[in-house]
PDB file of C-alpha atoms in Angstrom:
ATOM      1  CA  MET A   1     -72.343 -26.332  17.016  1.00 68.00           C
ATOM      2  CA  GLU A   2     -70.177 -23.230  17.449  1.00 83.00           C
ATOM      3  CA  LYS A   3     -66.668 -23.867  18.709  1.00 90.00           C
ATOM      4  CA  THR A   4     -65.392 -22.275  21.889  1.00 94.00           C
ATOM      5  CA  TYR A   5     -61.924 -20.785  21.448  1.00 97.00           C
ATOM      6  CA  ALA A   6     -59.342 -20.044  24.126  1.00 97.00           C
ATOM      7  CA  LEU A   7     -56.085 -18.118  24.205  1.00 97.00           C
ATOM      8  CA  ILE A   8     -53.159 -19.071  26.401  1.00 97.00           C
ATOM      9  CA  VAL A   9     -51.220 -15.837  26.551  1.00 94.00           C
ATOM     10  CA  GLY A  10     -47.540 -15.510  27.276  1.00 85.00           C
ATOM     11  CA  SER A  11     -44.920 -12.910  28.074  1.00 74.00           C
ATOM     12  CA  GLY A  12     -46.140  -9.341  27.765  1.00 70.00           C
ATOM     13  CA  TRP A  13     -49.760 -10.316  27.198  1.00 71.00           C
ATOM     14  CA  GLU A  14     -51.034 -10.415  30.768  1.00 62.00           C
ATOM     15  CA  THR A  15     -53.379  -7.465  30.157  1.00 65.00           C
ATOM     16  CA  LEU A  16     -55.051  -9.478  27.399  1.00 71.00           C
ATOM     17  CA  ALA A  17     -56.164 -11.941  30.049  1.00 60.00           C
ATOM     18  CA  GLY A  18     -59.186  -9.693  30.594  1.00 63.00           C
ATOM     19  CA  GLU A  19     -60.468  -6.958  32.847  1.00 63.00           C
ATOM     20  CA  ASP A  20     -63.101  -9.142  34.541  1.00 75.00           C
ATOM     21  CA  SER A  21     -62.247 -10.986  37.732  1.00 79.00           C
ATOM     22  CA  GLY A  22     -62.215 -14.262  35.860  1.00 88.00           C
ATOM     23  CA  THR A  23     -63.315 -17.760  36.815  1.00 91.00           C
ATOM     24  CA  ARG A  24     -61.325 -19.924  39.191  1.00 93.00           C
ATOM     25  CA  VAL A  25     -61.157 -23.547  38.105  1.00 95.00           C
ATOM     26  CA  ASP A  26     -59.712 -26.299  40.260  1.00 93.00           C
ATOM     27  CA  THR A  27     -58.657 -29.435  38.407  1.00 96.00           C
ATOM     28  CA  GLU A  28     -57.470 -32.905  39.362  1.00 94.00           C
ATOM     29  CA  PHE A  29     -53.973 -31.644  38.492  1.00 95.00           C
ATOM     30  CA  GLY A  30     -54.191 -28.605  40.737  1.00 95.00           C
ATOM     31  CA  ALA A  31     -54.812 -24.944  40.058  1.00 96.00           C
ATOM     32  CA  PRO A  32     -54.059 -23.306  36.701  1.00 97.00           C
ATOM     33  CA  SER A  33     -51.690 -20.369  36.386  1.00 96.00           C
ATOM     34  CA  ALA A  34     -54.493 -17.828  36.809  1.00 93.00           C
ATOM     35  CA  ASN A  35     -58.233 -17.352  36.655  1.00 94.00           C
ATOM     36  CA  VAL A  36     -59.782 -17.840  33.231  1.00 95.00           C
ATOM     37  CA  HIS A  37     -61.132 -14.639  31.727  1.00 93.00           C
ATOM     38  CA  ARG A  38     -63.542 -13.946  28.879  1.00 92.00           C
ATOM     39  CA  LEU A  39     -62.578 -11.546  26.116  1.00 91.00           C
ATOM     40  CA  ARG A  40     -64.725 -10.068  23.395  1.00 88.00           C
ATOM     41  CA  PHE A  41     -63.541 -10.051  19.794  1.00 88.00           C
ATOM     42  CA  GLY A  42     -66.399  -8.423  17.926  1.00 81.00           C
ATOM     43  CA  GLU A  43     -69.426 -10.617  18.566  1.00 83.00           C
ATOM     44  CA  ARG A  44     -67.412 -13.579  19.801  1.00 87.00           C
ATOM     45  CA  ARG A  45     -66.481 -14.452  23.364  1.00 89.00           C
ATOM     46  CA  VAL A  46     -63.048 -16.024  23.790  1.00 94.00           C
ATOM     47  CA  LEU A  47     -61.562 -17.611  26.901  1.00 95.00           C
ATOM     48  CA  SER A  48     -58.158 -16.329  28.007  1.00 95.00           C
ATOM     49  CA  LEU A  49     -55.612 -17.608  30.517  1.00 95.00           C
ATOM     50  CA  ALA A  50     -52.253 -16.048  31.435  1.00 93.00           C
ATOM     51  CA  ARG A  51     -49.679 -18.831  31.152  1.00 95.00           C
ATOM     52  CA  HIS A  52     -47.208 -17.219  33.546  1.00 94.00           C
ATOM     53  CA  GLY A  53     -49.850 -15.916  35.967  1.00 92.00           C
ATOM     54  CA  ASP A  54     -51.582 -12.554  36.043  1.00 86.00           C
ATOM     55  CA  ALA A  55     -48.419 -10.814  37.280  1.00 86.00           C
ATOM     56  CA  HIS A  56     -45.956 -12.918  35.247  1.00 89.00           C
ATOM     57  CA  THR A  57     -44.587 -14.706  38.304  1.00 93.00           C
ATOM     58  CA  ILE A  58     -44.392 -18.308  37.044  1.00 96.00           C
ATOM     59  CA  PRO A  59     -41.274 -19.318  35.057  1.00 97.00           C
ATOM     60  CA  PRO A  60     -41.681 -21.619  32.053  1.00 97.00           C
ATOM     61  CA  HIS A  61     -40.487 -24.788  33.778  1.00 97.00           C
ATOM     62  CA  ALA A  62     -42.859 -24.292  36.752  1.00 97.00           C
ATOM     63  CA  ILE A  63     -46.091 -23.736  34.796  1.00 98.00           C
ATOM     64  CA  ASN A  64     -48.851 -26.244  35.541  1.00 98.00           C
ATOM     65  CA  TYR A  65     -49.529 -26.990  31.876  1.00 98.00           C
ATOM     66  CA  ARG A  66     -51.902 -29.822  32.686  1.00 98.00           C
ATOM     67  CA  ALA A  67     -54.110 -27.703  34.923  1.00 98.00           C
ATOM     68  CA  ASN A  68     -54.150 -24.880  32.358  1.00 98.00           C
ATOM     69  CA  ILE A  69     -55.388 -27.139  29.577  1.00 98.00           C
ATOM     70  CA  ILE A  70     -57.922 -28.992  31.699  1.00 98.00           C
ATOM     71  CA  ALA A  71     -59.306 -25.756  33.184  1.00 98.00           C
ATOM     72  CA  LEU A  72     -59.979 -24.465  29.679  1.00 98.00           C
ATOM     73  CA  ARG A  73     -61.552 -27.765  28.651  1.00 98.00           C
ATOM     74  CA  GLU A  74     -63.830 -27.703  31.689  1.00 97.00           C
ATOM     75  CA  LEU A  75     -65.038 -24.277  30.589  1.00 96.00           C
ATOM     76  CA  GLY A  76     -65.866 -25.647  27.155  1.00 96.00           C
ATOM     77  CA  ALA A  77     -62.792 -24.891  25.055  1.00 97.00           C
ATOM     78  CA  ASP A  78     -62.669 -26.861  21.789  1.00 95.00           C
ATOM     79  CA  ALA A  79     -59.654 -25.033  20.345  1.00 98.00           C
ATOM     80  CA  ILE A  80     -56.682 -23.303  21.963  1.00 98.00           C
ATOM     81  CA  ILE A  81     -54.347 -20.765  20.402  1.00 98.00           C
ATOM     82  CA  GLY A  82     -51.066 -20.314  22.239  1.00 97.00           C
ATOM     83  CA  LEU A  83     -49.364 -16.936  22.033  1.00 97.00           C
ATOM     84  CA  ASN A  84     -45.618 -17.538  22.343  1.00 96.00           C
ATOM     85  CA  THR A  85     -42.650 -15.205  22.029  1.00 95.00           C
ATOM     86  CA  VAL A  86     -39.691 -16.736  20.212  1.00 97.00           C
ATOM     87  CA  GLY A  87     -36.232 -16.021  18.944  1.00 96.00           C
ATOM     88  CA  VAL A  88     -35.477 -16.835  15.329  1.00 97.00           C
ATOM     89  CA  ILE A  89     -32.507 -18.928  14.191  1.00 97.00           C
ATOM     90  CA  THR A  90     -32.948 -19.181  10.427  1.00 94.00           C
ATOM     91  CA  PRO A  91     -33.472 -16.279   7.988  1.00 88.00           C
ATOM     92  CA  TYR A  92     -36.976 -17.234   6.883  1.00 80.00           C
ATOM     93  CA  ALA A  93     -38.843 -15.074   9.412  1.00 91.00           C
ATOM     94  CA  ALA A  94     -37.721 -11.594  10.387  1.00 93.00           C
ATOM     95  CA  PRO A  95     -37.906 -10.158  13.901  1.00 95.00           C
ATOM     96  CA  GLY A  96     -41.138  -8.217  14.261  1.00 95.00           C
ATOM     97  CA  SER A  97     -43.108 -10.778  12.266  1.00 97.00           C
ATOM     98  CA  ILE A  98     -45.163 -13.761  13.368  1.00 97.00           C
ATOM     99  CA  ALA A  99     -45.057 -17.426  12.415  1.00 98.00           C
ATOM    100  CA  ILE A 100     -47.491 -20.321  12.580  1.00 98.00           C
ATOM    101  CA  PRO A 101     -45.106 -23.223  13.268  1.00 98.00           C
ATOM    102  CA  LYS A 102     -45.778 -26.674  11.873  1.00 98.00           C
ATOM    103  CA  GLN A 103     -43.418 -28.858  13.913  1.00 98.00           C
ATOM    104  CA  LEU A 104     -41.893 -29.113  17.390  1.00 98.00           C
ATOM    105  CA  LEU A 105     -38.688 -30.229  19.049  1.00 98.00           C
ATOM    106  CA  ASP A 106     -38.743 -30.726  22.810  1.00 98.00           C
ATOM    107  CA  TYR A 107     -35.616 -30.097  24.888  1.00 98.00           C
ATOM    108  CA  THR A 108     -37.394 -29.601  28.203  1.00 98.00           C
ATOM    109  CA  TRP A 109     -36.977 -31.796  31.258  1.00 97.00           C
ATOM    110  CA  GLY A 110     -38.644 -32.267  34.629  1.00 96.00           C
ATOM    111  CA  ARG A 111     -42.016 -30.914  33.527  1.00 97.00           C
ATOM    112  CA  GLU A 112     -45.250 -32.847  34.021  1.00 96.00           C
ATOM    113  CA  GLN A 113     -45.652 -33.986  30.430  1.00 95.00           C
ATOM    114  CA  THR A 114     -48.852 -36.016  30.261  1.00 96.00           C
ATOM    115  CA  LEU A 115     -52.399 -36.484  31.491  1.00 95.00           C
ATOM    116  CA  PHE A 116     -51.779 -40.239  31.511  1.00 92.00           C
ATOM    117  CA  ASP A 117     -49.652 -40.372  34.638  1.00 86.00           C
ATOM    118  CA  GLY A 118     -51.199 -43.564  36.020  1.00 81.00           C
ATOM    119  CA  ARG A 119     -53.682 -41.997  38.409  1.00 79.00           C
ATOM    120  CA  GLY A 120     -56.657 -42.787  36.168  1.00 73.00           C
ATOM    121  CA  GLY A 121     -55.638 -46.344  35.416  1.00 76.00           C
ATOM    122  CA  VAL A 122     -55.466 -45.584  31.685  1.00 81.00           C
ATOM    123  CA  VAL A 123     -52.434 -45.143  29.444  1.00 84.00           C
ATOM    124  CA  GLU A 124     -52.905 -43.785  25.952  1.00 87.00           C
ATOM    125  CA  HIS A 125     -50.190 -43.142  23.373  1.00 92.00           C
ATOM    126  CA  VAL A 126     -51.562 -40.246  21.343  1.00 94.00           C
ATOM    127  CA  ASP A 127     -50.434 -39.736  17.754  1.00 96.00           C
ATOM    128  CA  PHE A 128     -48.275 -36.614  17.777  1.00 98.00           C
ATOM    129  CA  THR A 129     -46.858 -36.846  14.249  1.00 98.00           C
ATOM    130  CA  GLU A 130     -48.327 -33.454  13.433  1.00 98.00           C
ATOM    131  CA  PRO A 131     -48.280 -31.591  16.767  1.00 98.00           C
ATOM    132  CA  PHE A 132     -50.480 -28.683  15.655  1.00 98.00           C
ATOM    133  CA  SER A 133     -54.031 -28.871  14.344  1.00 98.00           C
ATOM    134  CA  ASP A 134     -53.947 -28.502  10.566  1.00 97.00           C
ATOM    135  CA  ALA A 135     -57.373 -26.850  10.414  1.00 97.00           C
ATOM    136  CA  LEU A 136     -56.534 -24.319  13.126  1.00 98.00           C
ATOM    137  CA  ARG A 137     -53.156 -23.557  11.557  1.00 98.00           C
ATOM    138  CA  GLU A 138     -54.827 -22.943   8.194  1.00 98.00           C
ATOM    139  CA  ALA A 139     -57.449 -20.694   9.779  1.00 97.00           C
ATOM    140  CA  LEU A 140     -54.707 -18.613  11.412  1.00 98.00           C
ATOM    141  CA  LEU A 141     -52.735 -18.369   8.177  1.00 98.00           C
ATOM    142  CA  GLN A 142     -55.804 -17.221   6.258  1.00 98.00           C
ATOM    143  CA  ALA A 143     -56.609 -14.702   8.978  1.00 98.00           C
ATOM    144  CA  ALA A 144     -53.060 -13.328   8.852  1.00 98.00           C
ATOM    145  CA  ALA A 145     -53.342 -12.959   5.074  1.00 98.00           C
ATOM    146  CA  ARG A 146     -56.654 -11.097   5.377  1.00 98.00           C
ATOM    147  CA  ALA A 147     -55.127  -8.832   8.016  1.00 97.00           C
ATOM    148  CA  GLY A 148     -52.046  -8.127   5.924  1.00 97.00           C
ATOM    149  CA  ALA A 149     -49.838  -9.376   8.755  1.00 97.00           C
ATOM    150  CA  ASP A 150     -46.226 -10.326   8.115  1.00 96.00           C
ATOM    151  CA  CYS A 151     -46.621 -14.049   8.779  1.00 97.00           C
ATOM    152  CA  TYR A 152     -44.424 -17.069   8.064  1.00 96.00           C
ATOM    153  CA  ASP A 153     -46.094 -20.390   7.279  1.00 97.00           C
ATOM    154  CA  GLY A 154     -44.392 -23.324   8.988  1.00 97.00           C
ATOM    155  CA  GLY A 155     -41.068 -23.911  10.620  1.00 97.00           C
ATOM    156  CA  VAL A 156     -39.868 -25.920  13.595  1.00 98.00           C
ATOM    157  CA  TYR A 157     -40.305 -24.558  17.113  1.00 98.00           C
ATOM    158  CA  ALA A 158     -37.666 -25.827  19.557  1.00 98.00           C
ATOM    159  CA  THR A 159     -38.860 -25.719  23.163  1.00 98.00           C
ATOM    160  CA  VAL A 160     -36.029 -25.203  25.637  1.00 98.00           C
ATOM    161  CA  GLN A 161     -36.085 -25.323  29.415  1.00 97.00           C
ATOM    162  CA  GLY A 162     -35.433 -21.714  30.368  1.00 93.00           C
ATOM    163  CA  PRO A 163     -35.747 -19.383  32.057  1.00 96.00           C
ATOM    164  CA  ARG A 164     -32.239 -18.387  30.979  1.00 96.00           C
ATOM    165  CA  LEU A 165     -31.608 -17.673  27.326  1.00 95.00           C
ATOM    166  CA  GLU A 166     -29.408 -19.910  25.193  1.00 96.00           C
ATOM    167  CA  THR A 167     -25.717 -19.841  24.406  1.00 96.00           C
ATOM    168  CA  ALA A 168     -24.587 -19.305  20.829  1.00 96.00           C
ATOM    169  CA  ALA A 169     -23.305 -22.890  20.750  1.00 97.00           C
ATOM    170  CA  GLU A 170     -26.683 -24.206  21.869  1.00 98.00           C
ATOM    171  CA  VAL A 171     -28.344 -22.250  19.079  1.00 97.00           C
ATOM    172  CA  ASP A 172     -25.885 -23.790  16.598  1.00 97.00           C
ATOM    173  CA  ARG A 173     -26.900 -27.239  17.825  1.00 98.00           C
ATOM    174  CA  LEU A 174     -30.591 -26.408  17.509  1.00 98.00           C
ATOM    175  CA  GLU A 175     -30.064 -25.257  13.942  1.00 97.00           C
ATOM    176  CA  ARG A 176     -28.287 -28.526  13.125  1.00 98.00           C
ATOM    177  CA  ASP A 177     -31.313 -30.322  14.582  1.00 98.00           C
ATOM    178  CA  GLY A 178     -33.594 -28.448  12.187  1.00 97.00           C
ATOM    179  CA  ALA A 179     -35.046 -25.752  14.464  1.00 98.00           C
ATOM    180  CA  ASP A 180     -36.166 -22.391  13.103  1.00 97.00           C
ATOM    181  CA  PHE A 181     -37.486 -20.817  16.310  1.00 97.00           C
ATOM    182  CA  ILE A 182     -36.662 -21.046  20.014  1.00 98.00           C
ATOM    183  CA  GLY A 183     -39.205 -20.666  22.793  1.00 97.00           C
ATOM    184  CA  MET A 184     -39.847 -22.059  26.247  1.00 97.00           C
ATOM    185  CA  THR A 185     -43.550 -22.897  26.478  1.00 97.00           C
ATOM    186  CA  ALA A 186     -44.983 -24.786  23.497  1.00 98.00           C
ATOM    187  CA  MET A 187     -44.174 -28.088  25.190  1.00 98.00           C
ATOM    188  CA  PRO A 188     -45.740 -29.846  26.935  1.00 98.00           C
ATOM    189  CA  GLU A 189     -48.656 -27.495  26.238  1.00 98.00           C
ATOM    190  CA  ALA A 190     -49.265 -28.794  22.713  1.00 98.00           C
ATOM    191  CA  ALA A 191     -48.978 -32.454  23.722  1.00 98.00           C
ATOM    192  CA  ILE A 192     -51.364 -32.099  26.661  1.00 98.00           C
ATOM    193  CA  ALA A 193     -53.897 -30.349  24.443  1.00 98.00           C
ATOM    194  CA  ARG A 194     -53.689 -33.310  22.069  1.00 98.00           C
ATOM    195  CA  GLU A 195     -54.256 -35.728  24.940  1.00 97.00           C
ATOM    196  CA  ALA A 196     -57.224 -33.636  26.085  1.00 97.00           C
ATOM    197  CA  GLY A 197     -58.807 -33.775  22.623  1.00 97.00           C
ATOM    198  CA  ILE A 198     -58.498 -30.028  22.006  1.00 98.00           C
ATOM    199  CA  ASP A 199     -57.344 -28.459  18.732  1.00 98.00           C
ATOM    200  CA  TYR A 200     -54.133 -26.512  19.298  1.00 98.00           C
ATOM    201  CA  ALA A 201     -51.891 -24.190  17.305  1.00 98.00           C
ATOM    202  CA  CYS A 202     -49.649 -21.319  18.236  1.00 97.00           C
ATOM    203  CA  ILE A 203     -48.818 -17.872  16.997  1.00 98.00           C
ATOM    204  CA  ALA A 204     -45.079 -17.473  17.453  1.00 97.00           C
ATOM    205  CA  MET A 205     -44.178 -13.817  17.840  1.00 96.00           C
ATOM    206  CA  VAL A 206     -40.645 -13.356  16.550  1.00 96.00           C
ATOM    207  CA  VAL A 207     -39.089 -10.758  18.838  1.00 95.00           C
ATOM    208  CA  ASN A 208     -35.327 -11.291  18.506  1.00 94.00           C
ATOM    209  CA  PRO A 209     -32.588 -13.039  16.571  1.00 94.00           C
ATOM    210  CA  ALA A 210     -31.388 -16.044  18.552  1.00 95.00           C
ATOM    211  CA  ALA A 211     -28.126 -15.911  20.495  1.00 95.00           C
ATOM    212  CA  GLY A 212     -25.168 -15.449  18.175  1.00 93.00           C
ATOM    213  CA  ARG A 213     -27.377 -14.516  15.239  1.00 91.00           C
ATOM    214  CA  GLY A 214     -28.120 -10.833  15.719  1.00 81.00           C
ATOM    215  CA  GLY A 215     -24.790  -9.302  16.642  1.00 79.00           C
ATOM    216  CA  GLY A 216     -26.277  -7.230  19.459  1.00 83.00           C
ATOM    217  CA  SER A 217     -28.163  -7.327  22.728  1.00 91.00           C
ATOM    218  CA  ILE A 218     -31.045  -9.795  22.768  1.00 94.00           C
ATOM    219  CA  HIS A 219     -32.986  -7.673  25.249  1.00 93.00           C
ATOM    220  CA  ALA A 220     -32.550  -4.599  23.054  1.00 93.00           C
ATOM    221  CA  ALA A 221     -33.912  -6.574  20.108  1.00 92.00           C
ATOM    222  CA  VAL A 222     -36.918  -7.666  22.145  1.00 90.00           C
ATOM    223  CA  GLU A 223     -37.628  -4.027  22.999  1.00 90.00           C
ATOM    224  CA  ARG A 224     -37.317  -3.068  19.359  1.00 90.00           C
ATOM    225  CA  TYR A 225     -39.428  -5.776  17.726  1.00 92.00           C
ATOM    226  CA  THR A 226     -42.112  -6.757  20.229  1.00 91.00           C
ATOM    227  CA  ARG A 227     -44.542  -3.999  19.277  1.00 92.00           C
ATOM    228  CA  ASP A 228     -44.641  -5.050  15.607  1.00 94.00           C
ATOM    229  CA  ALA A 229     -45.050  -8.723  16.502  1.00 94.00           C
ATOM    230  CA  ARG A 230     -47.856  -7.906  18.943  1.00 94.00           C
ATOM    231  CA  SER A 231     -49.611  -5.782  16.325  1.00 94.00           C
ATOM    232  CA  ALA A 232     -49.416  -8.585  13.756  1.00 96.00           C
ATOM    233  CA  THR A 233     -50.770 -11.025  16.345  1.00 96.00           C
ATOM    234  CA  MET A 234     -53.729  -8.857  17.326  1.00 95.00           C
ATOM    235  CA  SER A 235     -54.698  -8.117  13.740  1.00 96.00           C
ATOM    236  CA  THR A 236     -54.549 -11.845  12.969  1.00 97.00           C
ATOM    237  CA  LEU A 237     -56.742 -12.731  15.948  1.00 96.00           C
ATOM    238  CA  GLU A 238     -59.251 -10.024  15.063  1.00 95.00           C
ATOM    239  CA  ALA A 239     -59.432 -11.266  11.471  1.00 97.00           C
ATOM    240  CA  LEU A 240     -59.812 -14.866  12.673  1.00 96.00           C
ATOM    241  CA  PHE A 241     -62.689 -14.194  15.040  1.00 95.00           C
ATOM    242  CA  ASP A 242     -64.410 -11.768  12.673  1.00 93.00           C
ATOM    243  CA  ALA A 243     -64.644 -14.558  10.110  1.00 87.00           C
ATOM    244  CA  LEU A 244     -66.045 -17.254  12.410  1.00 81.00           C
TER     245      LEU A 244
END
């Protein structure tokens, strides 16, 4: 049976959510960030949901991650690809490239972290040793190679609270903890997808050196490198869906 894929799109990707009016889905956890749209990649239809809302009005800590995941599952999603913008700490991935992270660190707080919150009378402790789906990660890496995209295999994505950016000292601490990238949205998104039984991986778009690493304005770096990272992401997605 053919898998149904979904994209959860982040900062700067709201137009990728689709030109149709989308489908409203109400879940037991409330409303998702936006209507779910359907995109066409060649012959394949792909679900798409704007993580921060259609007009980018929802900050990372206020996103209803549970409703987003469950809405996509209710529409048939078997696999979700998160599109996340990140800063890079270590020298292994250059700004303007993309990465397919392999591990996560979670520094968030106060977010609704689990589907098993007691309301259903069931508590399950999912295995989260490998937070991203190996098969989906490999498919993305192969697609990036076919597309000729500048793509880094692996690394540790540290999820911070936001919406402010980090201090240089905080970045130093994250590096000591083993982090390669910093973003604000991979958690609890990845964990909830695991609880929901959905394959999940993310394309981390590297758009700036982390605080204290680049020697210049972070916002200027984002302006400079986002286009290349977006291009690498789109070519990877097109190669992925062309091959399915």
